[in-house]
C-alpha atoms as a printed R data frame, in Angstrom:
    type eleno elety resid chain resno      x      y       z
1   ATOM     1    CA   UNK     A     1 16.295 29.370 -24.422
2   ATOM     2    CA   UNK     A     2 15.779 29.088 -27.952
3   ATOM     3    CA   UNK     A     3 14.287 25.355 -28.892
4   ATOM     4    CA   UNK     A     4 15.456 23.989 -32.644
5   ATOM     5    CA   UNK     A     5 13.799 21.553 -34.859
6   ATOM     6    CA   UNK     A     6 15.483 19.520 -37.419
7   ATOM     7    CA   UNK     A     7 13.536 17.502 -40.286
8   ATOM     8    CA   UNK     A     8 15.441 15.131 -42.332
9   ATOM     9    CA   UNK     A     9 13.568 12.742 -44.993
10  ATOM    10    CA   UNK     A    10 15.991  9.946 -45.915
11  ATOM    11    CA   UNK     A    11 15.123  7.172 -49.154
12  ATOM    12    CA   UNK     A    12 17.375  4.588 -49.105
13  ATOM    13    CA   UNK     A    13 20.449  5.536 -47.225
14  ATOM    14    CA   UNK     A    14 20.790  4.151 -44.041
15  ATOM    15    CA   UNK     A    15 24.182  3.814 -43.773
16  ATOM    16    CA   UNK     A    16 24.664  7.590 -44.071
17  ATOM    17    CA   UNK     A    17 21.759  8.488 -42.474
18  ATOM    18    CA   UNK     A    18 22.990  7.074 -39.275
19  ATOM    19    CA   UNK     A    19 26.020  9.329 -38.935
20  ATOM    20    CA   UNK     A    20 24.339 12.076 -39.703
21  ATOM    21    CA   UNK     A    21 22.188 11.299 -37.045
22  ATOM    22    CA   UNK     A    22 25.523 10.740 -35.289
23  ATOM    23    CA   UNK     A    23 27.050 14.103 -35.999
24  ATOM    24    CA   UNK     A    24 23.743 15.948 -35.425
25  ATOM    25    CA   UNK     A    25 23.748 14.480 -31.689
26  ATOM    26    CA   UNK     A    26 27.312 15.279 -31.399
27  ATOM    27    CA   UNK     A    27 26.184 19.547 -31.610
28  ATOM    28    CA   UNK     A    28 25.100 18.923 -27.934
29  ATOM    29    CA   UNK     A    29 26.840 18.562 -24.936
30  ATOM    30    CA   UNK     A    30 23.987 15.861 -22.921
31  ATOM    31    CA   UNK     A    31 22.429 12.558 -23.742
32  ATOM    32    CA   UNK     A    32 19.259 12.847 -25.329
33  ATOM    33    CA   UNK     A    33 16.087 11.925 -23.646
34  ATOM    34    CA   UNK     A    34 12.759 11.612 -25.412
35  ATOM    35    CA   UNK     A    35 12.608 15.034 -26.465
36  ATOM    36    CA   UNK     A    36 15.838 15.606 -28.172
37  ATOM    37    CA   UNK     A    37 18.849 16.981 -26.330
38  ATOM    38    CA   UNK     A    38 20.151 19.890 -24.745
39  ATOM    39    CA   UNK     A    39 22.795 22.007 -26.657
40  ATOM    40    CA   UNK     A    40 24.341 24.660 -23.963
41  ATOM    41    CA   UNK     A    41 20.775 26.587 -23.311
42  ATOM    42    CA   UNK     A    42 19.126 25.466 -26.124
43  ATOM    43    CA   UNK     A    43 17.011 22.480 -26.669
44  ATOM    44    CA   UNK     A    44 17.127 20.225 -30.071
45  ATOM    45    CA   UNK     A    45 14.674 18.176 -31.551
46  ATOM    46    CA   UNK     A    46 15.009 15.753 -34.533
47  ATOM    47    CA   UNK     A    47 12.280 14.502 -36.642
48  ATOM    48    CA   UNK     A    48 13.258 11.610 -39.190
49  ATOM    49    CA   UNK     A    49 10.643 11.111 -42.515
50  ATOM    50    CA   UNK     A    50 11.474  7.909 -44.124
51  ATOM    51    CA   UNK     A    51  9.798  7.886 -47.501
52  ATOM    52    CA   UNK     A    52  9.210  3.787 -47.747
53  ATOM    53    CA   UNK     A    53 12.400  2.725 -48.042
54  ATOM    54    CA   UNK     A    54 13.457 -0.605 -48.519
55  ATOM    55    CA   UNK     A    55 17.158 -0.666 -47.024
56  ATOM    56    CA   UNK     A    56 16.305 -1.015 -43.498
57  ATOM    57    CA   UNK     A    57 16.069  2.557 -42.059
58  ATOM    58    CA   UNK     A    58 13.410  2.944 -40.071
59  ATOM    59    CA   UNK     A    59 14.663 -0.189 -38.555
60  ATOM    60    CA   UNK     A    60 17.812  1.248 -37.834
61  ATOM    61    CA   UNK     A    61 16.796  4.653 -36.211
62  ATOM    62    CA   UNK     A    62 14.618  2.803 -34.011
63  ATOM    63    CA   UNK     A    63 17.246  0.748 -32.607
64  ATOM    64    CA   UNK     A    64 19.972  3.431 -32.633
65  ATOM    65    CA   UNK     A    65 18.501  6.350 -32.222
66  ATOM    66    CA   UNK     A    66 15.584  5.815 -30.252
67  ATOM    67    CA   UNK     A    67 15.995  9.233 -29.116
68  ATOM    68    CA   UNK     A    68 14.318 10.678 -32.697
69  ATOM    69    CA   UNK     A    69 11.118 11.418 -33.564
70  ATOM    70    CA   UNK     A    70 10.370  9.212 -36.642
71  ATOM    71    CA   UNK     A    71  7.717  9.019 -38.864
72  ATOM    72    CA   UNK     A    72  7.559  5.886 -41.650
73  ATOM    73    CA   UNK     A    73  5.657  6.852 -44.846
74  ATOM    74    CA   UNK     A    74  3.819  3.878 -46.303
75  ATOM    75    CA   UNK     A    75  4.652  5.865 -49.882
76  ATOM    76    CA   UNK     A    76  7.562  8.072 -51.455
77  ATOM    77    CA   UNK     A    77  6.550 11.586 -50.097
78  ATOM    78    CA   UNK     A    78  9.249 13.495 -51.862
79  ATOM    79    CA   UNK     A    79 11.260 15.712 -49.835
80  ATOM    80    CA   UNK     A    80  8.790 18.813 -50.230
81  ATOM    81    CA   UNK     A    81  6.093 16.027 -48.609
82  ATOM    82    CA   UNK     A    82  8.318 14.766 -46.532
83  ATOM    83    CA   UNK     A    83  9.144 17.817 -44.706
84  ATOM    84    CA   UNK     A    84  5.614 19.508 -44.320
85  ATOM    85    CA   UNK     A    85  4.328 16.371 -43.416
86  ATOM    86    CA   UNK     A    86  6.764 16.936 -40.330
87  ATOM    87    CA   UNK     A    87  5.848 20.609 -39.796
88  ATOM    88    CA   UNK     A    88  3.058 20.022 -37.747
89  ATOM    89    CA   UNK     A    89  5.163 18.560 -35.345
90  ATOM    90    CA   UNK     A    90  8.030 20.833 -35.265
91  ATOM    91    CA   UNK     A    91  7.350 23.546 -32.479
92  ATOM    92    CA   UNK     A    92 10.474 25.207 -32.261
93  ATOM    93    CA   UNK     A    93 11.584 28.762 -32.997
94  ATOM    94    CA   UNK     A    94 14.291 27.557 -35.550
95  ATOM    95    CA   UNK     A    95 13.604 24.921 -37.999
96  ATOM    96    CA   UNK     A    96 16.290 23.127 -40.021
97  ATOM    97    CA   UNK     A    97 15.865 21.449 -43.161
98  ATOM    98    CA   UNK     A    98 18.613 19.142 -43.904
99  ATOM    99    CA   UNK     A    99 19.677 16.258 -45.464
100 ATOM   100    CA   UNK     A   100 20.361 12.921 -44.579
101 ATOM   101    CA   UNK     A   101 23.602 12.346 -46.386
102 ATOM   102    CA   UNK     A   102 25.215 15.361 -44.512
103 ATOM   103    CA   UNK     A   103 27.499 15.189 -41.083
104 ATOM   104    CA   UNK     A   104 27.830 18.457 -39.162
105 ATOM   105    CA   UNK     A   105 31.444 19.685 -38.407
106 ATOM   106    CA   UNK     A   106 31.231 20.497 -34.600
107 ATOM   107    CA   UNK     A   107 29.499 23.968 -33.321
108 ATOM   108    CA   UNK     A   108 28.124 24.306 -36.983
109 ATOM   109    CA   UNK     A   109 24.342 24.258 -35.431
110 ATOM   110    CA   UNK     A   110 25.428 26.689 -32.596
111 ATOM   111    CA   UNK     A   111 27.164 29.079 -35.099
112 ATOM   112    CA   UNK     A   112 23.992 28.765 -37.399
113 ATOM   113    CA   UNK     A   113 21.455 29.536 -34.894
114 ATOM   114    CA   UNK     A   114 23.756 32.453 -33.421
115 ATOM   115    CA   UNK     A   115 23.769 34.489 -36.640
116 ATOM   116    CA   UNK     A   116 19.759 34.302 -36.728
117 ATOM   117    CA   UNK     A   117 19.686 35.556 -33.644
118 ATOM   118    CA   UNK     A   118 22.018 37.942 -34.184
119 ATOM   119    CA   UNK     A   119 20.572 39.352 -37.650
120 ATOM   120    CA   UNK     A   120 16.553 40.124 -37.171
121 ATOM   121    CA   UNK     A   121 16.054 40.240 -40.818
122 ATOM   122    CA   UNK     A   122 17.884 37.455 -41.609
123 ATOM   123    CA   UNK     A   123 15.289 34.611 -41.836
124 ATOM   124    CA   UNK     A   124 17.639 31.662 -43.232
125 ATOM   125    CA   UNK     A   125 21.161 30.930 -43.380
126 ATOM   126    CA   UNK     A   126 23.011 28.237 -45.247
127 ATOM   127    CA   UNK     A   127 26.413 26.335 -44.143
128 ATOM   128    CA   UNK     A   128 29.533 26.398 -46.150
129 ATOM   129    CA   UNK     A   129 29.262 22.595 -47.744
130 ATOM   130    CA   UNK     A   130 32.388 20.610 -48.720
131 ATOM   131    CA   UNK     A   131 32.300 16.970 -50.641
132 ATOM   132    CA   UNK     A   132 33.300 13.795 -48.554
133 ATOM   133    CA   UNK     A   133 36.968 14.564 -49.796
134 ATOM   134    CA   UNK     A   134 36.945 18.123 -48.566
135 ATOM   135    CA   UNK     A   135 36.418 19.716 -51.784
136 ATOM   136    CA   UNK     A   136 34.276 22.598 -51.524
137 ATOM   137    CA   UNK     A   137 30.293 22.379 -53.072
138 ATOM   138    CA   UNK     A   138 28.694 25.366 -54.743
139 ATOM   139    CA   UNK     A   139 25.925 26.151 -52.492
140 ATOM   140    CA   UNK     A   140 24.799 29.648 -52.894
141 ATOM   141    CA   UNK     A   141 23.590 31.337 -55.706
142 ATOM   142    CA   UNK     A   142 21.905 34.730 -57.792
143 ATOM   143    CA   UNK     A   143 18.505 34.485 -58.197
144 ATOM   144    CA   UNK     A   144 18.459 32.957 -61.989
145 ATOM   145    CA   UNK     A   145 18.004 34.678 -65.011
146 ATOM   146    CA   UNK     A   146 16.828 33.214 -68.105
147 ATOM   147    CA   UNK     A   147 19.948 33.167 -69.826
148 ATOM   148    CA   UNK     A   148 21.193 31.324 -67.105
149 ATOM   149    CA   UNK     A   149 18.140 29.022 -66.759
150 ATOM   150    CA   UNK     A   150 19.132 27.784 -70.453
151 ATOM   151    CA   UNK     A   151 23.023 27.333 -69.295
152 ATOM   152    CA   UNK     A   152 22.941 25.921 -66.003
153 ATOM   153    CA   UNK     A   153 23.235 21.838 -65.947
154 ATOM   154    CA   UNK     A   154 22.604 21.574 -69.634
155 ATOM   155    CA   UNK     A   155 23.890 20.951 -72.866
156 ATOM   156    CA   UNK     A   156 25.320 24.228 -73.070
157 ATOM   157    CA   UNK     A   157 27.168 24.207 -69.960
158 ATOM   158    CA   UNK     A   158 28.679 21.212 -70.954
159 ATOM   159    CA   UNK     A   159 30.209 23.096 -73.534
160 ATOM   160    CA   UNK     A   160 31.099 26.168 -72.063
161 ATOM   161    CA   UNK     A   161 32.182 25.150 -68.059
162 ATOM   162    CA   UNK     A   162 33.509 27.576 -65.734
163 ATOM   163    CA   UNK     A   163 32.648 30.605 -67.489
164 ATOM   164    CA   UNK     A   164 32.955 33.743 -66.136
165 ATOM   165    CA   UNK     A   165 29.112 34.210 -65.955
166 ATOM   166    CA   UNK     A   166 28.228 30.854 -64.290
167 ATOM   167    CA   UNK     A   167 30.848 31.666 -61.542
168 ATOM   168    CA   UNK     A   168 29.096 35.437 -61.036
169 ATOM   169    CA   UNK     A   169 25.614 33.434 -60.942
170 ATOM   170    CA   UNK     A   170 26.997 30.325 -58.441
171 ATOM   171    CA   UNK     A   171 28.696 33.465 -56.480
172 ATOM   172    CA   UNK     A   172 31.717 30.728 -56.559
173 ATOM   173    CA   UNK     A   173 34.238 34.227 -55.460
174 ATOM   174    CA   UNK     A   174 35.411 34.996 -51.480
175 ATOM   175    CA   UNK     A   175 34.171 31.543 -50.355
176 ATOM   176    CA   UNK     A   176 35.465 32.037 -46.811
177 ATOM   177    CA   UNK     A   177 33.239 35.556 -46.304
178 ATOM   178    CA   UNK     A   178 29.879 35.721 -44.647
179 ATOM   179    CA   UNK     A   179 27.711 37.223 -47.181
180 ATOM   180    CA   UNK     A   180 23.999 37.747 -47.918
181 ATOM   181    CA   UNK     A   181 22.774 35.815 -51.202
182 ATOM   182    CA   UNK     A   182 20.002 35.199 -53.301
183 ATOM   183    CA   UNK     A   183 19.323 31.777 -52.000
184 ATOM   184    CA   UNK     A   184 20.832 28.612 -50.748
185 ATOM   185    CA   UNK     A   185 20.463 25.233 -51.957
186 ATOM   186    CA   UNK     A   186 18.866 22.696 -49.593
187 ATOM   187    CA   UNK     A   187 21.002 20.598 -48.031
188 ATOM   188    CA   UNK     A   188 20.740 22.115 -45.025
189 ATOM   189    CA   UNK     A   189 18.809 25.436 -44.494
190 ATOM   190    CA   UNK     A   190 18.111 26.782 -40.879
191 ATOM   191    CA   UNK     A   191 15.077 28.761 -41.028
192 ATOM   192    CA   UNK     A   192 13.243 31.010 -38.493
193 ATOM   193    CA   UNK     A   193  9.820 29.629 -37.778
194 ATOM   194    CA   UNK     A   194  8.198 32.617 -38.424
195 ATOM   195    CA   UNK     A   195  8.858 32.592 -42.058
196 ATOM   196    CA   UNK     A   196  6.865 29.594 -42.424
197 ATOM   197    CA   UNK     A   197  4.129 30.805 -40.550
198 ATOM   198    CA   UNK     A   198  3.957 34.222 -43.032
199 ATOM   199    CA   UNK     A   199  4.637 32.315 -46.321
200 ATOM   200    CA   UNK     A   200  3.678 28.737 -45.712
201 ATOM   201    CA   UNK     A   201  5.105 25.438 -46.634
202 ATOM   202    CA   UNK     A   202  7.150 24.115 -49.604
203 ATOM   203    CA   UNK     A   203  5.396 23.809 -52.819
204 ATOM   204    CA   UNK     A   204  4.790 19.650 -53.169
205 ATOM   205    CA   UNK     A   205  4.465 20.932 -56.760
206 ATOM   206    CA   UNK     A   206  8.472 20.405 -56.593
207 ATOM   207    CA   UNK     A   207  8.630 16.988 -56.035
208 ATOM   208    CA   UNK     A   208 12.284 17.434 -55.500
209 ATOM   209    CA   UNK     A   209 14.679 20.242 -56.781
210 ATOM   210    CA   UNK     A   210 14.326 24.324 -57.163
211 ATOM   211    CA   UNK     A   211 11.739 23.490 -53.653
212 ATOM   212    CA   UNK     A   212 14.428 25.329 -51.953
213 ATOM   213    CA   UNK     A   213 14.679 28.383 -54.876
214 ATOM   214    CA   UNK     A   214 10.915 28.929 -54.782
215 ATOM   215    CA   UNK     A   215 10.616 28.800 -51.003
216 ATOM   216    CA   UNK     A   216 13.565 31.642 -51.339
217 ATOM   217    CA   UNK     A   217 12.461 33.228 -53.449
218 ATOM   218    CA   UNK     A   218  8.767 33.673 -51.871
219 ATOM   219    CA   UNK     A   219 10.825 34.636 -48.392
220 ATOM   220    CA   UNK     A   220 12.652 37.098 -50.367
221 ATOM   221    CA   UNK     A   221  9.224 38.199 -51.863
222 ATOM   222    CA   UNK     A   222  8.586 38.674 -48.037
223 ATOM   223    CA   UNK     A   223 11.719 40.798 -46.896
224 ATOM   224    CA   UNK     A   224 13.466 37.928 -45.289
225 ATOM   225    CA   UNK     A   225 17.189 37.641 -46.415
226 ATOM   226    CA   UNK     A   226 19.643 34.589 -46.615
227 ATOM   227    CA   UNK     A   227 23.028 34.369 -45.166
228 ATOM   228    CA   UNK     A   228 25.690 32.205 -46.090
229 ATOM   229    CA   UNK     A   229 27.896 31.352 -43.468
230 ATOM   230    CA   UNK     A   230 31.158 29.830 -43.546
231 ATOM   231    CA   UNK     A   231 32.276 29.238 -40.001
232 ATOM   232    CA   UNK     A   232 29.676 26.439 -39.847
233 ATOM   233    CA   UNK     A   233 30.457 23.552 -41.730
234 ATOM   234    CA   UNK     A   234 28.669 20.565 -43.572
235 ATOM   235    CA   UNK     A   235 29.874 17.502 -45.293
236 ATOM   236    CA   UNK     A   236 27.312 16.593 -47.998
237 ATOM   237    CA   UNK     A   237 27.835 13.584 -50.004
238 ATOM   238    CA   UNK     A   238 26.020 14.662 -52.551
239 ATOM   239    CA   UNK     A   239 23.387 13.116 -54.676
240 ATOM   240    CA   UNK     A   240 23.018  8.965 -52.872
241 ATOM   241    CA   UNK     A   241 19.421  9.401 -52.480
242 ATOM   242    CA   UNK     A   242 18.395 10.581 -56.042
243 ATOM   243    CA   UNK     A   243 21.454  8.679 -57.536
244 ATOM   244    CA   UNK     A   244 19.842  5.735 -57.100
245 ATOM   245    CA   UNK     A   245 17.646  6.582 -60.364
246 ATOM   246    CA   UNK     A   246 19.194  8.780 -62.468
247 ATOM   247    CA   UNK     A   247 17.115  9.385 -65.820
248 ATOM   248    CA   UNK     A   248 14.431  9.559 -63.249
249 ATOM   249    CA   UNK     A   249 16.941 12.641 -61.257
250 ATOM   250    CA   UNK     A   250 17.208 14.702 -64.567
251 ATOM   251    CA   UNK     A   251 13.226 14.658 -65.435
252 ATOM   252    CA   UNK     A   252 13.004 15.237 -61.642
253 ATOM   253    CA   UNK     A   253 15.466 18.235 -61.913
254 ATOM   254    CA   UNK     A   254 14.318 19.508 -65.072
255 ATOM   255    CA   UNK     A   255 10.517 19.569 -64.925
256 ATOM   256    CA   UNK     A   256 11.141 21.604 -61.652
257 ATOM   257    CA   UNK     A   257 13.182 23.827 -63.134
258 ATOM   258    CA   UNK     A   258 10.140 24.616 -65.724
259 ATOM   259    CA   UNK     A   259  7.401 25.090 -62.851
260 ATOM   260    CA   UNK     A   260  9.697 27.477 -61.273
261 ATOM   261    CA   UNK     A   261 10.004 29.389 -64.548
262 ATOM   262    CA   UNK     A   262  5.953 29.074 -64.912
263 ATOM   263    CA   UNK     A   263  5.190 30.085 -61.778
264 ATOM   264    CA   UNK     A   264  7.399 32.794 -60.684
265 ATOM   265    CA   UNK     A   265  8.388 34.497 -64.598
266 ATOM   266    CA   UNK     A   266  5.199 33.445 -66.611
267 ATOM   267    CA   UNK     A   267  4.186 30.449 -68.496
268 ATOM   268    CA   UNK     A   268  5.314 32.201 -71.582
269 ATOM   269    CA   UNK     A   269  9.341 31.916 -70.331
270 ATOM   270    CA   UNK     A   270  8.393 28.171 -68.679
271 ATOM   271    CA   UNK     A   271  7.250 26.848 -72.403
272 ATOM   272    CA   UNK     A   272 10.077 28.308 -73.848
273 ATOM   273    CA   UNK     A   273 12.503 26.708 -71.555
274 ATOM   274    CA   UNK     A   274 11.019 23.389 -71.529
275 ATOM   275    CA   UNK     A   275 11.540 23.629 -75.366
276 ATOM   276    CA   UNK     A   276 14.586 24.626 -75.152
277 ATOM   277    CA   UNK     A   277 15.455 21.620 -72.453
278 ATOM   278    CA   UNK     A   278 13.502 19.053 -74.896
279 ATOM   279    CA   UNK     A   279 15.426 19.989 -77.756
280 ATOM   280    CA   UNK     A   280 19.030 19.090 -76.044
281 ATOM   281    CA   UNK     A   281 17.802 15.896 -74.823
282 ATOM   282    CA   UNK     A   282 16.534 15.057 -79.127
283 ATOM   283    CA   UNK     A   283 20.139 16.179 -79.841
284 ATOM   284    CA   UNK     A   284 22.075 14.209 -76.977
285 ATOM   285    CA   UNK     A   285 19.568 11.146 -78.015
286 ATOM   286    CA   UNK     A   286 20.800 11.902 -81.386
287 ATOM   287    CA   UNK     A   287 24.374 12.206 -80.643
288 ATOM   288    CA   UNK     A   288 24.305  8.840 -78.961
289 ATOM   289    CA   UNK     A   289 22.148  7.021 -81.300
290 ATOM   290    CA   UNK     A   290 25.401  7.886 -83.889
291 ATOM   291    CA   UNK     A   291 27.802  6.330 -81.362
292 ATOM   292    CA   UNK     A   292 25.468  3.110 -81.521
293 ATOM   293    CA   UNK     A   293 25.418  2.956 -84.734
294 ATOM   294    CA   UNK     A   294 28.879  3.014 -85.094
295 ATOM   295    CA   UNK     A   295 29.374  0.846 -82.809
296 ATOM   296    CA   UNK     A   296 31.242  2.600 -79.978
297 ATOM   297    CA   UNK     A   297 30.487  0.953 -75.999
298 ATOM   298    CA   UNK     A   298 27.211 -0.093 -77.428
299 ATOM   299    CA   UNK     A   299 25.573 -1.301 -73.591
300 ATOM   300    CA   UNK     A   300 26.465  2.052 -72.355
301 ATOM   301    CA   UNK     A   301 24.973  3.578 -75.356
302 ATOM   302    CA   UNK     A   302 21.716  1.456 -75.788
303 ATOM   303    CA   UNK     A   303 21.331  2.402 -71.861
304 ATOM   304    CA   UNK     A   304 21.446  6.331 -72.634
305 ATOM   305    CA   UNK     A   305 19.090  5.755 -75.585
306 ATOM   306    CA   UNK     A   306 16.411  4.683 -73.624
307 ATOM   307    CA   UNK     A   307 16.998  7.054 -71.065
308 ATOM   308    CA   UNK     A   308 16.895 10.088 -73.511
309 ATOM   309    CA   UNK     A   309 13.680  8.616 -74.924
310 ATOM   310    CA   UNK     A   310 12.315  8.333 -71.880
311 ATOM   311    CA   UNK     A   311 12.680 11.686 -70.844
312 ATOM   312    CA   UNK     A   312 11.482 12.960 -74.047
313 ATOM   313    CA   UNK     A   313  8.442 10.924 -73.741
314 ATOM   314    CA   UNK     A   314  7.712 13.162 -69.970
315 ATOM   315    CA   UNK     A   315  7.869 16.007 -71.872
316 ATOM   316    CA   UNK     A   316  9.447 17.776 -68.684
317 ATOM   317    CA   UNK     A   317  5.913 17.240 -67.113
318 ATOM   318    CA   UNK     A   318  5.676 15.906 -62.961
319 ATOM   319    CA   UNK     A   319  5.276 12.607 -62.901
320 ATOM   320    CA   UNK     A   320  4.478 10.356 -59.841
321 ATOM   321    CA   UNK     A   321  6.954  9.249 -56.679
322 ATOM   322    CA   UNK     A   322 10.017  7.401 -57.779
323 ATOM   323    CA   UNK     A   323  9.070  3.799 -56.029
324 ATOM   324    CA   UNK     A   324 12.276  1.752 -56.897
325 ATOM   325    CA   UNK     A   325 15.415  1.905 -58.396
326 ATOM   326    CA   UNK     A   326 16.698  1.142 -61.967
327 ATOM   327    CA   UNK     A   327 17.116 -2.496 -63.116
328 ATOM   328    CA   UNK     A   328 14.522 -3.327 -59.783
């Protein structure tokens, strides 16, 4: 019997987080009981890290789902605090990381925790992830280069989209094959225990994004591998936690995206990106600035102004929890 725990740290979104909880409960064939539920042999566990929000939440897993373990943060842990905050509690073989604005097609733990099993060296495997409408989500990637660390979600890519070299890196070919990657992104990893125990946990450095790319990459460093796999299936609806404050999401984004570089390729290459980064912000902040001045949507642009500033003004650097939204 193998024993699975999941770790989910929701902000703000109840709503969603309640049928994930629902389609997570749904993987088993039994009514749950205080510790978790039985699916076929196997024995699942759910552990629920709400990071102070305000919408109601922990209310509603309480009344709902009585059945989870939940733990209410006074404070915004982020979701690299958020989930080793749970770690001590987890005591399964398998761990899963996942997302609170994901639902779980049916038999996509099962399949999941099969191909572990199945693969020895094979320490974490990834779903294939579709959008709400069934569109499919990039979710596996090449370890980045630093070409690709100046194209990907920037100015440039803006201007050159779907180019031949950001499909090779986002592996975006034979979709419906099993395959061994680089890394996956995080919306829902399973991972074998014993990684975590060899390599530790995630780096709260990464307040949130590239946690999952340097926790990869240090279980690659390792001799662990990552499988995607395509027969299980997640709906992710992308984005409704960190949408909720979006200049804060891009500083978020990009000032992890510059401690990867520093810690894993030298602070040399992590200076030179975060230039890089800074200097298409001045020329977006420029760009609209123009608009405003000419007089085109002036709101929207006024809003964007401040926002580029604002980002400028982090100079890519961390900054502390996100504790409210926009216009709060």
């Amino acid at each position: 019997m193998a024993e699975i725990d999941i770790i989910i740290v929701s902000w703000n979104v109840r709503d969603l987080l309640d049928r994930c909880l629902r389609s997570i409960l749904a993987q088993g064939g039994s009514d749950p009981d205080g510790d978790g539920f039985a699916m076929g042999a196997d024995r699942v566990r759910v552990h629920v890290i709400d990071n102070a929000s305000s919408d109601g939440t922990v209310e509603m897993v309480r009344s709902f789902h009585p059945w989870v373990h939940l733990l209410a943060s006074a404070e915004n842990l982020g979701f690299t605090g958020g989930n080793n905050r749970a770690l001590p509690q987890a005591r399964g073989d398998y761990l899963l990381l996942l997302n609170p604005d994901t639902e779980m097609a049916p038999g996509a733990l099962a399949a999941m925790q099969q191909a572990l099993a199945a693969s020895p060296r094979v320490g974490i495997v990834g779903p294939r992830l579709t959008y709400g409408d069934g569109s499919p989500q990039s979710s596996r990637r090449r370890f980045p280069t630093f070409p690709m660390a100046l194209f990907e979600s920037t100015l440039v890519e803006q201007w050159f989209p779907h180019n031949r070299w950001a499909r090779l890196y986002r592996m975006e070919d034979t979709p419906e094959i099993a395959q061994r990657v680089d890394w996956l992104t995080g919306a829902c990893l399973l991972t074998r225990r014993a990684i975590w125990d060899q390599i530790g946990p995630l780096d709260e450095r990464f307040f949130m994004y590239s946690e999952e790319l340097d926790w990869c990459r240090r279980a690659a460093d390792a001799g662990w591998q990552c499988l995607y796999l395509p027969q299980a299936h997640v709906i992710h609806h992308e984005g409704q936690s960190s949408g909720q404050i979006v200049a804060q999401r891009h500083h978020l984004f990009n000032a992890s995206k510059v401690l990867y570089w520093c810690k894993h390729h030298g602070r040399v290459k992590g200076e030179l990106l975060r230039a890089f980064l800074l200097a298409t912000f001045a020329i977006q902040l420029a760009v609209e600035s123009s608009k405003w001045v000419l007089g085109h949507k002036r709101a929207l642009r006024r809003d964007r102004i401040v926002a580029y500033r604002w980002l400028l003004g982090t100079g890519l650097r961390p900054s502390p929890a996100p504790k409210r939204r926009p216009n709060d």
